[in-house]
Amino acid sequence: MINLAARDIAHSKGKFITTALGVGMLIGVVLIMIGVYRGMVHDAMIVPNDIGPDLWVVQKDTLGPFAENSRLHEDLKYSLKGFLGVKDVYPLTFQSLQIHQGVKPIRVYALGYEAGGGFEPFTLIEGRAIAITHREIIVDKNTGFKLNDQIKLGRNIYTVVGMTRKAVSSGGDPMIYLDLSEAQELQFLFSNEQIRNDRARGGNGGSTDTVNTFAITLQSGFEPESVAKEIRRWKHQEVYTAQEQSGILTKNLIERSAKQIGMFTVILLIVSSVIISLIIYTMTMGKIKEIAILKLIGASNFIIIKMIALQSLLLGIMAFIGGNLFAHASANLFPKTVILIPTDALKLFVVVIIVSILASLSGIRSALRIEPATAIGG
Amino acid sequence: MRELVIAVEKISKTYGSGESAVTAIKEATFEIYSGETVALLGPSGSGKTTLITMIGCITEPTTGKLTLNGNLMYEGGWKVNDTRQIRREKIGFIFQTHNLIPFLNVLENVTLIPQMNGIKKSEADQKAKDLLDYLGVGDKITKFPSHLSGGQSQRVAIARSLANNPKIILADEPTAALDADRALSVMQLLKKLSIEQKVAIVVVTHDERMLPLFDRILRVEDGYVQEIIQQHTAEYSQK
């Protein structure tokens, strides 16, 4: 049997391809939105995964260090090391900064760690780790800096000695890495005037022995939950396992953003289905005479329904292919990470097929109402 | 021997109801035989199209009895489940304009109905090519309707109407969009078909110059159908 849908499409290729590309761009935007969500989840987990601890110790009653502020005394690390099962304790600081590359301001996320001790919470692609803990810095390539560039942070000038790639914070800001003592100065050291004023008020003014969190690795054979329970009991601090921290990051931190993206995605899908529906309806209405002729010469409703539904499906499939090409071509142009994965595309394909079938219903309904007698006469 | 193709008995069609009811055809009775060419003549709005759509099992009559090829089609309601199947298998249609499907080429337009009837593609293609050759448009099989002249399109439409070996061809002003020479040529072709293929042909026409080509003329006026006895002008039909 002649495939009427394919013949009709082949006869008006240009119109059909243009329409499919238009709808395809909408579908491409849907894919990108899903990719943005995937990118947010991925970005949120980069730093925790690079640090890779079994436990996170943070200030009591906080969700720190990524979701809430957390401040702890640095010397807590010595007592933490004494807990049974604890292998290593790494004090860390986190801080959002705005630095300048020339005249261009850049938002970065600074991680302070004890450099030179063998602990390297990053993957270098160029240069080396911080060797001398004095004014050396590691930056992500996305900052735009290169090796040996000079960066002014606070009161000091730092030299770039190492580079990472695609290391970003949960907010998508590129990472920079400093020695802990310098990061502490940057975050906690007040100006000389304020130190003087604080001393006049009776405070000690100017202590920088504070960190935001301790990342703890455990000896093999120890359960994170049981060690966490002991630390909570004896040190009165909050302790999260790696899994709980991951939950905080993906649920608490990006949940609202994910919902926002989800809403956009649903709206875009509704818009796409309305547009496909309108296109199919218009295409069907443009064929009133042909459908009347087909009915008059004896074509069954099945043949007519098949023609319209198949056109809608082909439009959906072509739009999906176009949308995929568009999404993959433009994903790298976005400032934040966009991750396109085949399973998302597959799920979207199923949705597009369902939407295409639903969208063809109005056209089919109209086609079935066309009277064959309208083919007779001028 | 002539075979009874269409038997119409006291058939009527009323549109609407109550005071707004309009009776388009009033108790028409006639018969049409195989190999016969019959003209339906009448002014605009006289009910010709209603009559042809009832014969073609498109419009349901209001009362009366309709028999096609010995099978009862209508008597107080359709007597067949699928009137489209009857149209697909037993009736050929030719329209005022060619009404070919614009996105199908000439061959596909002609093979569409046989393929809908389950005929194999190769068989349908061969039959269509033979028909198109017979009608003088065999070299146009890959062309689309938009690339054909009016006369060529109408010949393809005739080929399509014959593709299902119909018992009857219903033609609604098939020459209205053609110039006088092409109109005559198409009508002569239909006449030839009725003789050679023994198919009954009913043509709605306004063109009185064509009337000598018909075996019988049914005049439709104000819903009434009346047969006109005419003198055959043999020289015109041989022209």
Coordinates of C-alpha atoms in Angstrom, one line a residue:
Chain A
M1 CA 0.0 0.0 0.0
I2 CA 1.3 3.5 -0.9
N3 CA 2.6 5.3 2.2
L4 CA 0.5 8.5 1.8
A5 CA 2.2 10.3 4.7
A6 CA 5.7 9.7 3.3
R7 CA 4.5 10.8 -0.2
D8 CA 3.0 14.0 1.2
I9 CA 6.1 14.8 3.1
A10 CA 8.4 14.0 0.2
H11 CA 6.2 16.3 -2.0
S12 CA 6.6 19.3 0.4
K13 CA 10.1 18.5 1.8
G14 CA 11.2 22.1 2.4
K15 CA 8.1 23.0 4.3
F16 CA 8.2 19.9 6.4
I17 CA 12.0 20.1 7.2
T18 CA 11.7 23.8 8.2
T19 CA 8.8 22.9 10.5
A20 CA 10.6 20.0 12.0
L21 CA 13.7 22.1 12.6
G22 CA 11.6 24.7 14.3
V23 CA 10.0 22.1 16.6
G24 CA 13.4 20.5 16.9
M25 CA 14.9 23.6 18.4
L26 CA 12.2 23.5 21.1
I27 CA 12.9 19.9 21.8
G28 CA 16.6 20.8 21.8
V29 CA 16.0 23.4 24.4
V30 CA 14.1 20.7 26.5
L31 CA 17.2 18.4 26.2
I32 CA 19.5 21.3 27.2
M33 CA 17.3 22.1 30.2
I34 CA 17.6 18.4 31.3
G35 CA 21.4 18.7 30.6
V36 CA 21.6 21.8 32.7
Y37 CA 20.0 19.9 35.6
R38 CA 22.5 17.0 35.1
G39 CA 25.3 19.5 34.9
M40 CA 24.2 21.1 38.3
V41 CA 24.2 17.7 40.0
H42 CA 27.5 16.8 38.4
D43 CA 29.1 20.2 39.3
A44 CA 27.7 20.0 42.9
M45 CA 29.5 16.7 43.4
I46 CA 32.9 17.6 41.8
V47 CA 34.5 19.1 44.9
P48 CA 33.2 16.5 47.4
N49 CA 34.2 13.7 45.0
D50 CA 37.7 15.3 44.5
I51 CA 38.1 15.5 48.2
G52 CA 36.6 12.1 48.7
P53 CA 36.3 11.7 52.4
D54 CA 34.3 9.2 54.4
L55 CA 33.0 11.8 56.8
W56 CA 32.4 15.5 56.9
V57 CA 32.7 17.2 60.3
V58 CA 31.0 20.6 60.5
Q59 CA 29.7 23.0 63.1
K60 CA 26.9 21.7 65.2
D61 CA 23.4 22.2 63.9
T62 CA 24.5 23.3 60.5
L63 CA 24.4 21.7 57.1
G64 CA 27.9 22.9 56.3
P65 CA 30.2 23.4 54.6
F66 CA 28.4 23.7 51.2
A67 CA 24.8 24.3 52.2
E68 CA 25.4 26.4 55.3
N69 CA 28.1 28.4 57.0
S70 CA 30.2 26.3 59.4
R71 CA 33.1 27.4 61.6
L72 CA 35.3 25.1 63.6
H73 CA 38.6 25.5 65.5
E74 CA 41.4 24.2 63.5
D75 CA 43.0 22.4 66.5
L76 CA 39.9 20.1 66.6
K77 CA 41.8 18.0 64.0
Y78 CA 44.1 16.6 66.7
S79 CA 41.3 15.2 68.8
L80 CA 39.5 13.9 65.7
K81 CA 42.6 12.0 64.8
G82 CA 42.4 10.2 68.1
F83 CA 39.1 8.6 67.3
L84 CA 39.2 4.9 66.7
G85 CA 39.0 4.1 62.9
V86 CA 40.1 7.6 61.8
K87 CA 42.9 7.5 59.2
D88 CA 43.4 11.1 58.2
V89 CA 41.8 14.4 59.0
Y90 CA 42.0 17.3 56.5
P91 CA 41.0 20.8 57.6
L92 CA 39.4 22.7 54.8
T93 CA 38.1 26.2 54.1
F94 CA 35.7 27.2 51.4
Q95 CA 35.0 30.7 50.2
S96 CA 33.4 32.5 47.3
L97 CA 35.6 35.2 45.8
Q98 CA 35.5 37.8 43.1
I99 CA 38.9 38.2 41.4
H100 CA 39.9 40.1 38.3
Q101 CA 41.5 38.9 35.2
G102 CA 42.6 42.2 33.7
V103 CA 39.5 44.3 34.0
K104 CA 37.1 41.3 33.8
P105 CA 35.6 40.2 37.2
I106 CA 35.4 36.5 37.7
R107 CA 33.5 34.6 40.5
V108 CA 35.5 31.8 41.8
Y109 CA 35.2 29.3 44.7
A110 CA 38.4 29.0 46.8
L111 CA 39.3 25.8 48.6
G112 CA 42.0 26.0 51.3
Y113 CA 43.8 22.8 52.2
E114 CA 47.0 21.8 53.9
A115 CA 49.4 21.9 50.9
G116 CA 52.5 19.8 50.8
G117 CA 51.1 17.0 52.9
G118 CA 50.3 14.7 50.0
F119 CA 46.6 15.5 50.1
E120 CA 45.6 16.9 46.7
P121 CA 41.8 17.5 46.4
F122 CA 42.0 18.2 42.6
T123 CA 43.2 16.7 39.3
L124 CA 45.9 18.7 37.7
I125 CA 46.1 19.0 33.9
E126 CA 49.1 21.3 33.8
G127 CA 51.8 22.5 36.2
R128 CA 52.3 21.2 39.7
A129 CA 50.7 21.1 43.1
I130 CA 51.5 23.8 45.7
A131 CA 55.1 23.0 46.8
I132 CA 56.0 26.0 48.9
T133 CA 53.1 27.2 51.0
H134 CA 53.7 30.8 50.1
R135 CA 51.7 32.7 47.5
E136 CA 51.2 29.8 45.2
I137 CA 47.8 29.0 43.7
I138 CA 46.1 26.4 41.5
V139 CA 43.3 27.6 39.3
D140 CA 40.8 26.0 37.0
K141 CA 41.2 26.7 33.3
N142 CA 37.8 28.2 33.1
T143 CA 39.0 31.2 35.1
G144 CA 41.0 32.2 32.0
F145 CA 44.3 32.3 33.8
K146 CA 47.4 30.5 32.6
L147 CA 50.4 29.1 34.4
N148 CA 52.6 31.7 36.0
D149 CA 49.9 34.4 35.8
Q150 CA 49.8 36.7 38.9
I151 CA 46.5 37.0 40.8
K152 CA 45.8 39.5 43.5
L153 CA 43.8 38.0 46.4
G154 CA 43.2 40.2 49.4
R155 CA 46.4 41.8 50.3
N156 CA 48.7 39.5 48.4
I157 CA 49.8 38.5 44.9
Y158 CA 49.7 34.8 44.0
T159 CA 51.4 32.9 41.2
V160 CA 49.5 30.2 39.3
V161 CA 51.5 27.0 39.5
G162 CA 48.9 24.4 38.5
M163 CA 45.8 24.1 36.4
T164 CA 42.7 22.0 36.7
R165 CA 39.9 21.5 34.1
K166 CA 36.2 21.7 34.7
A167 CA 36.6 21.9 38.5
V168 CA 33.6 24.0 39.6
S169 CA 31.6 24.6 42.7
S170 CA 28.0 23.6 43.1
G171 CA 27.1 27.1 41.9
G172 CA 29.1 26.5 38.7
D173 CA 32.0 28.9 39.7
P174 CA 35.5 27.7 38.7
M175 CA 37.6 26.5 41.6
I176 CA 40.9 27.9 42.9
Y177 CA 43.1 26.1 45.5
L178 CA 45.2 27.7 48.1
D179 CA 47.3 26.6 51.1
L180 CA 45.1 26.4 54.2
S181 CA 46.9 29.1 56.2
E182 CA 46.7 31.6 53.3
A183 CA 43.0 30.7 52.7
Q184 CA 42.4 31.2 56.4
E185 CA 44.0 34.6 56.3
L186 CA 41.9 35.5 53.3
Q187 CA 38.7 34.5 54.9
F188 CA 39.2 35.3 58.6
L189 CA 41.9 37.9 58.9
F190 CA 40.5 41.3 59.6
S191 CA 42.0 44.6 58.6
N192 CA 44.6 46.1 60.9
E193 CA 42.1 48.8 61.9
Q194 CA 39.4 46.3 62.8
I195 CA 41.9 44.2 64.8
R196 CA 42.9 47.3 66.8
N197 CA 39.2 48.2 67.4
D198 CA 38.4 44.6 68.4
R199 CA 41.3 44.6 70.9
A200 CA 40.0 47.9 72.3
R201 CA 36.6 46.2 72.8
G202 CA 38.3 43.4 74.7
G203 CA 38.3 40.8 72.0
N204 CA 41.4 39.0 70.8
G205 CA 40.9 40.2 67.2
G206 CA 42.6 38.6 64.3
S207 CA 42.7 34.8 65.1
T208 CA 42.7 32.9 61.8
D209 CA 42.8 29.4 63.3
T210 CA 39.4 28.6 62.0
V211 CA 38.3 26.2 59.3
N212 CA 34.9 25.4 57.7
T213 CA 35.0 21.6 57.8
F214 CA 37.2 18.6 58.4
A215 CA 37.3 15.9 55.8
I216 CA 37.9 12.5 57.4
T217 CA 39.1 9.3 55.8
L218 CA 38.6 6.1 57.7
Q219 CA 40.7 3.0 58.1
S220 CA 39.4 0.0 56.3
G221 CA 36.8 -2.1 58.2
F222 CA 35.2 0.8 60.0
E223 CA 31.7 1.9 59.3
P224 CA 31.3 5.6 58.7
E225 CA 28.0 5.7 60.6
S226 CA 29.5 4.3 63.8
V227 CA 32.6 6.6 63.7
A228 CA 30.3 9.6 63.0
K229 CA 28.1 8.6 66.0
E230 CA 31.2 8.6 68.3
I231 CA 32.4 12.0 67.0
R232 CA 28.9 13.5 67.5
R233 CA 28.8 12.0 71.0
W234 CA 32.2 13.3 72.2
K235 CA 32.9 16.4 70.2
H236 CA 29.4 17.8 69.9
Q237 CA 29.8 18.6 66.2
E238 CA 27.7 17.6 63.3
V239 CA 29.1 14.7 61.2
Y240 CA 27.8 13.7 57.8
T241 CA 28.8 10.6 55.9
A242 CA 29.8 11.1 52.2
Q243 CA 26.3 9.8 51.2
E244 CA 24.5 12.2 53.5
Q245 CA 26.7 15.1 52.2
S246 CA 25.8 14.1 48.6
G247 CA 22.1 14.1 49.7
I248 CA 22.4 17.6 51.1
L249 CA 24.1 18.9 48.0
T250 CA 21.6 17.4 45.5
K251 CA 18.5 17.8 47.6
N252 CA 18.8 20.9 49.7
L253 CA 21.2 22.9 47.5
I254 CA 19.9 22.3 44.0
E255 CA 16.4 21.1 44.7
R256 CA 14.7 24.4 44.0
S257 CA 16.8 24.9 40.9
A258 CA 15.9 21.4 39.7
K259 CA 12.2 22.1 40.3
Q260 CA 12.6 25.4 38.3
I261 CA 14.2 23.5 35.5
G262 CA 11.6 20.8 35.7
M263 CA 8.8 23.4 35.4
F264 CA 10.5 24.9 32.4
T265 CA 10.9 21.5 30.8
V266 CA 7.2 20.7 31.3
I267 CA 6.2 24.1 29.9
L268 CA 8.4 23.6 26.9
L269 CA 7.0 20.1 26.3
I270 CA 3.4 21.5 26.5
V271 CA 4.4 24.3 24.1
S272 CA 6.0 21.8 21.8
S273 CA 2.9 19.6 21.8
V274 CA 0.6 22.5 21.2
I275 CA 2.8 23.6 18.3
I276 CA 3.0 20.1 16.8
S277 CA -0.8 19.8 17.3
L278 CA -1.4 23.2 15.5
I279 CA 1.0 22.2 12.7
I280 CA -0.7 18.8 12.2
Y281 CA -4.1 20.5 12.4
T282 CA -3.1 23.1 9.8
M283 CA -1.5 20.4 7.5
T284 CA -4.7 18.4 7.8
M285 CA -6.9 21.4 7.1
G286 CA -4.7 22.1 4.0
K287 CA -5.7 18.7 2.7
I288 CA -9.5 18.8 3.2
K289 CA -10.1 18.3 -0.5
E290 CA -7.6 15.4 -0.8
I291 CA -9.1 13.7 2.3
A292 CA -12.6 14.2 0.8
I293 CA -11.4 12.6 -2.4
L294 CA -9.8 9.7 -0.6
K295 CA -13.0 9.1 1.3
L296 CA -15.0 9.4 -1.8
I297 CA -13.0 6.9 -3.7
G298 CA -13.3 4.5 -0.8
A299 CA -10.3 5.0 1.5
S300 CA -11.1 3.7 4.9
N301 CA -10.8 5.8 8.0
F302 CA -7.8 3.7 9.0
I303 CA -5.9 4.9 5.9
I304 CA -6.7 8.5 6.7
I305 CA -5.9 8.2 10.4
K306 CA -2.6 6.4 9.5
M307 CA -1.7 9.2 7.1
I308 CA -2.2 12.0 9.7
A309 CA -0.7 10.1 12.7
L310 CA 2.3 9.0 10.7
Q311 CA 3.0 12.5 9.6
S312 CA 2.7 13.7 13.2
L313 CA 5.1 10.9 14.2
L314 CA 7.6 11.6 11.4
L315 CA 7.4 15.3 12.4
G316 CA 8.1 14.3 16.0
I317 CA 11.0 12.0 15.1
M318 CA 12.6 14.5 12.7
A319 CA 12.2 17.2 15.3
F320 CA 13.7 15.0 17.9
I321 CA 16.7 14.3 15.6
G322 CA 17.1 18.0 14.8
G323 CA 16.7 18.8 18.5
N324 CA 19.4 16.4 19.5
L325 CA 21.8 17.8 16.9
F326 CA 21.0 21.3 18.1
A327 CA 21.5 20.4 21.7
H328 CA 24.8 18.7 21.1
A329 CA 26.0 21.5 18.9
S330 CA 25.2 24.2 21.4
A331 CA 25.8 22.4 24.8
N332 CA 29.4 23.6 25.0
L333 CA 28.4 27.2 24.4
F334 CA 26.7 27.5 27.8
P335 CA 28.7 29.0 30.6
K336 CA 27.7 26.3 33.0
T337 CA 28.1 22.5 32.6
V338 CA 25.5 20.9 30.3
I339 CA 25.5 17.1 30.4
L340 CA 23.5 15.3 27.7
I341 CA 23.1 11.6 28.4
P342 CA 21.6 9.0 26.1
T343 CA 19.0 7.8 28.7
D344 CA 17.5 11.3 29.0
A345 CA 17.4 11.5 25.2
L346 CA 15.7 8.1 25.1
K347 CA 13.1 9.1 27.7
L348 CA 12.5 12.4 25.8
F349 CA 12.1 10.4 22.6
V350 CA 9.3 8.3 24.2
V351 CA 7.6 11.6 25.4
V352 CA 8.0 13.1 21.9
I353 CA 6.3 10.0 20.4
I354 CA 3.4 10.2 22.9
V355 CA 3.1 14.0 22.3
S356 CA 3.1 13.5 18.6
I357 CA 0.4 10.9 18.7
L358 CA -1.7 13.1 21.0
A359 CA -1.0 16.2 18.8
S360 CA -2.4 14.3 15.8
L361 CA -5.7 13.7 17.5
S362 CA -7.2 17.1 16.7
G363 CA -6.2 16.7 13.0
I364 CA -7.6 13.2 12.9
R365 CA -10.9 14.4 14.5
S366 CA -11.2 17.1 11.9
A367 CA -10.3 14.7 9.0
L368 CA -12.9 12.2 10.1
R369 CA -15.6 15.0 10.0
I370 CA -14.8 15.8 6.4
E371 CA -17.7 14.8 4.1
P372 CA -16.7 12.9 1.0
A373 CA -19.4 14.8 -0.9
T374 CA -17.2 18.0 -0.6
A375 CA -15.0 16.5 -3.3
I376 CA -17.8 16.8 -5.8
G377 CA -18.3 20.1 -7.4
G378 CA -15.9 22.9 -8.3
Chain B
M1 CA -26.8 -8.6 -23.4
R2 CA -27.4 -5.5 -21.2
E3 CA -27.0 -5.9 -17.5
L4 CA -28.9 -3.8 -15.0
V5 CA -26.4 -1.8 -13.0
I6 CA -28.4 0.8 -11.1
A7 CA -32.1 0.5 -10.2
V8 CA -33.5 3.6 -8.5
E9 CA -37.1 3.3 -7.2
K10 CA -39.0 6.3 -5.8
I11 CA -35.8 7.7 -4.2
S12 CA -36.1 11.0 -2.4
K13 CA -33.7 13.2 -0.4
T14 CA -34.8 15.8 2.1
Y15 CA -32.4 18.0 3.9
G16 CA -33.4 19.5 7.2
S17 CA -36.7 19.0 9.0
G18 CA -39.9 20.7 9.8
E19 CA -40.5 24.0 8.1
S20 CA -36.9 24.4 7.0
A21 CA -37.0 21.0 5.2
V22 CA -35.9 21.0 1.6
T23 CA -36.6 18.1 -0.7
A24 CA -33.7 18.0 -3.2
I25 CA -34.9 14.8 -5.1
K26 CA -38.5 13.8 -5.2
E27 CA -39.3 10.1 -5.8
A28 CA -36.9 9.6 -8.7
T29 CA -37.3 6.3 -10.5
F30 CA -35.0 5.1 -13.3
E31 CA -32.6 2.3 -14.3
I32 CA -29.2 2.3 -15.8
Y33 CA -27.7 -0.6 -17.7
S34 CA -24.1 -1.6 -18.5
G35 CA -22.5 0.0 -21.6
E36 CA -25.0 2.9 -21.3
T37 CA -24.0 6.6 -21.2
V38 CA -26.6 8.7 -19.3
A39 CA -26.6 12.4 -19.0
L40 CA -27.9 14.2 -15.9
L41 CA -29.0 17.5 -17.2
G42 CA -30.5 20.4 -15.2
P43 CA -30.0 23.9 -13.9
S44 CA -27.9 24.7 -10.9
G45 CA -29.5 23.7 -7.7
S46 CA -31.9 21.3 -9.4
G47 CA -30.6 18.3 -7.4
K48 CA -28.2 16.7 -9.9
T49 CA -25.3 16.5 -7.4
T50 CA -27.6 15.1 -4.7
L51 CA -28.8 12.4 -7.2
I52 CA -25.3 11.4 -8.2
T53 CA -24.1 11.3 -4.6
M54 CA -27.0 9.0 -3.7
I55 CA -26.3 6.7 -6.7
G56 CA -22.6 6.8 -5.6
C57 CA -23.5 5.6 -2.1
I58 CA -22.1 8.9 -0.7
T59 CA -25.3 10.6 0.5
E60 CA -27.9 8.5 2.2
P61 CA -31.4 8.8 0.6
T62 CA -34.4 9.7 2.8
T63 CA -36.8 7.2 1.2
G64 CA -36.9 4.8 -1.7
K65 CA -34.9 1.9 -2.9
L66 CA -31.4 1.8 -4.5
T67 CA -29.9 -1.3 -6.0
L68 CA -26.4 -1.6 -7.4
N69 CA -25.5 -4.5 -9.6
G70 CA -28.3 -6.6 -8.2
N71 CA -27.4 -5.8 -4.6
L72 CA -29.7 -3.8 -2.4
M73 CA -27.9 -0.8 -1.2
Y74 CA -30.6 1.3 0.4
E75 CA -34.2 0.7 1.5
G76 CA -35.1 2.6 4.6
G77 CA -31.5 2.7 5.5
W78 CA -28.1 1.5 4.1
K79 CA -28.2 -2.2 3.6
V80 CA -24.4 -2.5 3.5
N81 CA -22.1 -2.1 6.4
D82 CA -19.4 -0.2 4.5
T83 CA -20.5 2.1 1.7
R84 CA -16.8 3.1 1.2
Q85 CA -16.0 -0.5 0.3
I86 CA -18.8 -0.4 -2.3
R87 CA -17.4 2.8 -3.8
R88 CA -13.9 1.4 -3.7
E89 CA -14.9 -1.8 -5.5
K90 CA -17.8 -1.1 -7.8
I91 CA -17.9 2.6 -8.6
G92 CA -15.5 5.0 -10.4
F93 CA -15.6 8.7 -9.9
I94 CA -14.6 11.6 -12.2
F95 CA -14.8 15.1 -11.0
Q96 CA -15.3 18.6 -12.4
T97 CA -11.6 19.3 -11.8
H98 CA -9.4 16.3 -12.1
N99 CA -9.1 16.0 -8.3
L100 CA -6.0 13.9 -8.4
I101 CA -4.0 13.6 -5.2
P102 CA -1.4 16.2 -5.6
F103 CA 1.4 14.5 -3.7
L104 CA 1.1 11.2 -5.6
N105 CA 2.5 10.8 -9.1
V106 CA 0.3 9.7 -12.0
L107 CA 1.0 6.0 -11.6
E108 CA 0.4 6.2 -7.8
N109 CA -2.9 8.1 -8.3
V110 CA -4.1 5.3 -10.6
T111 CA -2.9 2.4 -8.5
L112 CA -4.2 3.8 -5.2
I113 CA -7.6 2.3 -5.4
P114 CA -6.5 -1.2 -6.5
Q115 CA -3.9 -1.2 -3.8
M116 CA -6.6 -0.3 -1.2
N117 CA -8.6 -3.2 -2.6
G118 CA -5.6 -5.5 -1.8
I119 CA -4.3 -5.9 -5.4
K120 CA -0.6 -6.6 -5.5
K121 CA 1.5 -3.6 -6.3
S122 CA 3.1 -5.2 -9.4
E123 CA -0.3 -6.2 -10.7
A124 CA -1.8 -2.8 -10.0
D125 CA 1.1 -1.1 -11.6
Q126 CA 0.8 -3.1 -14.8
K127 CA -3.0 -2.5 -15.0
A128 CA -2.5 1.2 -14.4
K129 CA 0.2 1.4 -17.1
D130 CA -2.1 -0.4 -19.6
L131 CA -4.9 2.0 -18.8
L132 CA -2.7 5.1 -19.0
D133 CA -1.3 3.9 -22.4
Y134 CA -4.9 3.3 -23.6
L135 CA -5.8 6.8 -22.6
G136 CA -2.8 8.3 -24.2
V137 CA -0.9 9.4 -21.1
G138 CA 1.3 6.4 -20.7
D139 CA 4.5 8.6 -20.9
K140 CA 3.4 10.6 -17.8
I141 CA 3.5 8.0 -15.1
T142 CA 6.3 9.6 -13.0
K143 CA 4.8 13.2 -13.3
F144 CA 2.9 14.9 -10.6
P145 CA -0.6 16.3 -11.3
S146 CA 0.8 19.9 -11.2
H147 CA 2.9 19.1 -14.2
L148 CA 0.1 17.9 -16.4
S149 CA -2.3 19.9 -18.7
G150 CA -6.0 20.0 -17.9
G151 CA -6.8 17.4 -20.6
Q152 CA -4.0 15.1 -19.4
S153 CA -5.1 15.4 -15.8
Q154 CA -8.6 14.5 -16.8
R155 CA -7.4 11.4 -18.7
V156 CA -5.4 10.3 -15.6
A157 CA -8.6 10.8 -13.5
I158 CA -10.5 8.6 -16.0
A159 CA -7.8 6.0 -15.7
R160 CA -8.1 6.2 -11.9
S161 CA -11.9 5.7 -12.2
L162 CA -11.4 2.6 -14.3
A163 CA -8.6 1.1 -12.2
N164 CA -11.0 -0.9 -10.0
N165 CA -13.0 -2.4 -12.9
P166 CA -16.1 -0.5 -11.9
K167 CA -19.6 -1.4 -12.9
I168 CA -20.5 2.3 -13.1
I169 CA -18.6 5.6 -13.5
L170 CA -20.1 8.7 -12.0
A171 CA -18.8 11.9 -13.6
D172 CA -19.6 15.3 -12.2
E173 CA -19.2 17.8 -15.0
P174 CA -15.9 16.2 -16.2
T175 CA -15.5 18.7 -19.1
A176 CA -16.4 21.9 -17.2
A177 CA -12.7 22.9 -16.8
L178 CA -11.7 22.0 -20.4
D179 CA -11.9 23.9 -23.7
A180 CA -14.4 22.8 -26.3
D181 CA -12.0 20.5 -28.2
R182 CA -10.6 18.8 -25.1
A183 CA -14.2 18.5 -23.7
L184 CA -15.3 16.7 -26.8
S185 CA -12.3 14.5 -26.7
V186 CA -12.9 13.5 -23.1
M187 CA -16.6 12.8 -23.8
Q188 CA -15.8 10.7 -26.8
L189 CA -13.4 8.8 -24.7
L190 CA -16.0 8.1 -22.1
K191 CA -18.4 7.0 -24.8
K192 CA -15.7 4.6 -26.1
L193 CA -15.1 3.2 -22.7
S194 CA -18.8 2.5 -22.2
I195 CA -18.9 0.6 -25.4
E196 CA -15.6 -1.3 -25.1
Q197 CA -15.5 -1.9 -21.3
K198 CA -19.3 -2.3 -20.9
V199 CA -19.3 0.1 -18.1
A200 CA -22.3 2.3 -17.3
I201 CA -21.4 6.0 -17.3
V202 CA -23.5 8.7 -15.7
V203 CA -22.4 12.2 -16.5
V204 CA -23.7 15.4 -14.8
T205 CA -23.4 18.1 -17.5
H206 CA -24.6 21.5 -18.5
D207 CA -23.1 21.3 -21.9
E208 CA -25.9 20.7 -24.3
R209 CA -23.5 20.3 -27.2
M210 CA -22.4 17.0 -25.7
L211 CA -25.9 15.6 -25.4
P212 CA -25.9 13.7 -28.8
L213 CA -23.1 11.5 -27.4
F214 CA -25.4 10.1 -24.6
D215 CA -27.7 7.1 -25.0
R216 CA -30.2 8.7 -22.5
I217 CA -30.8 12.0 -20.9
L218 CA -32.3 12.4 -17.5
R219 CA -33.4 16.0 -16.8
V220 CA -33.5 17.0 -13.2
E221 CA -35.6 20.0 -12.3
D222 CA -36.9 21.1 -9.0
G223 CA -36.1 17.7 -7.6
Y224 CA -38.0 15.8 -10.2
V225 CA -36.2 13.4 -12.6
Q226 CA -37.6 13.0 -16.0
E227 CA -36.2 11.1 -19.0
I228 CA -35.9 13.0 -22.3
I229 CA -36.2 11.0 -25.4
Q230 CA -33.7 12.3 -27.9
Q231 CA -32.8 11.8 -31.5
H232 CA -29.3 10.4 -31.9
T233 CA -27.1 12.6 -34.0
A234 CA -24.8 9.9 -35.2
E235 CA -22.6 12.3 -37.2
Y236 CA -21.8 14.3 -34.0
S237 CA -20.8 11.2 -32.0
Q238 CA -18.6 10.1 -34.9
K239 CA -16.9 13.4 -35.2

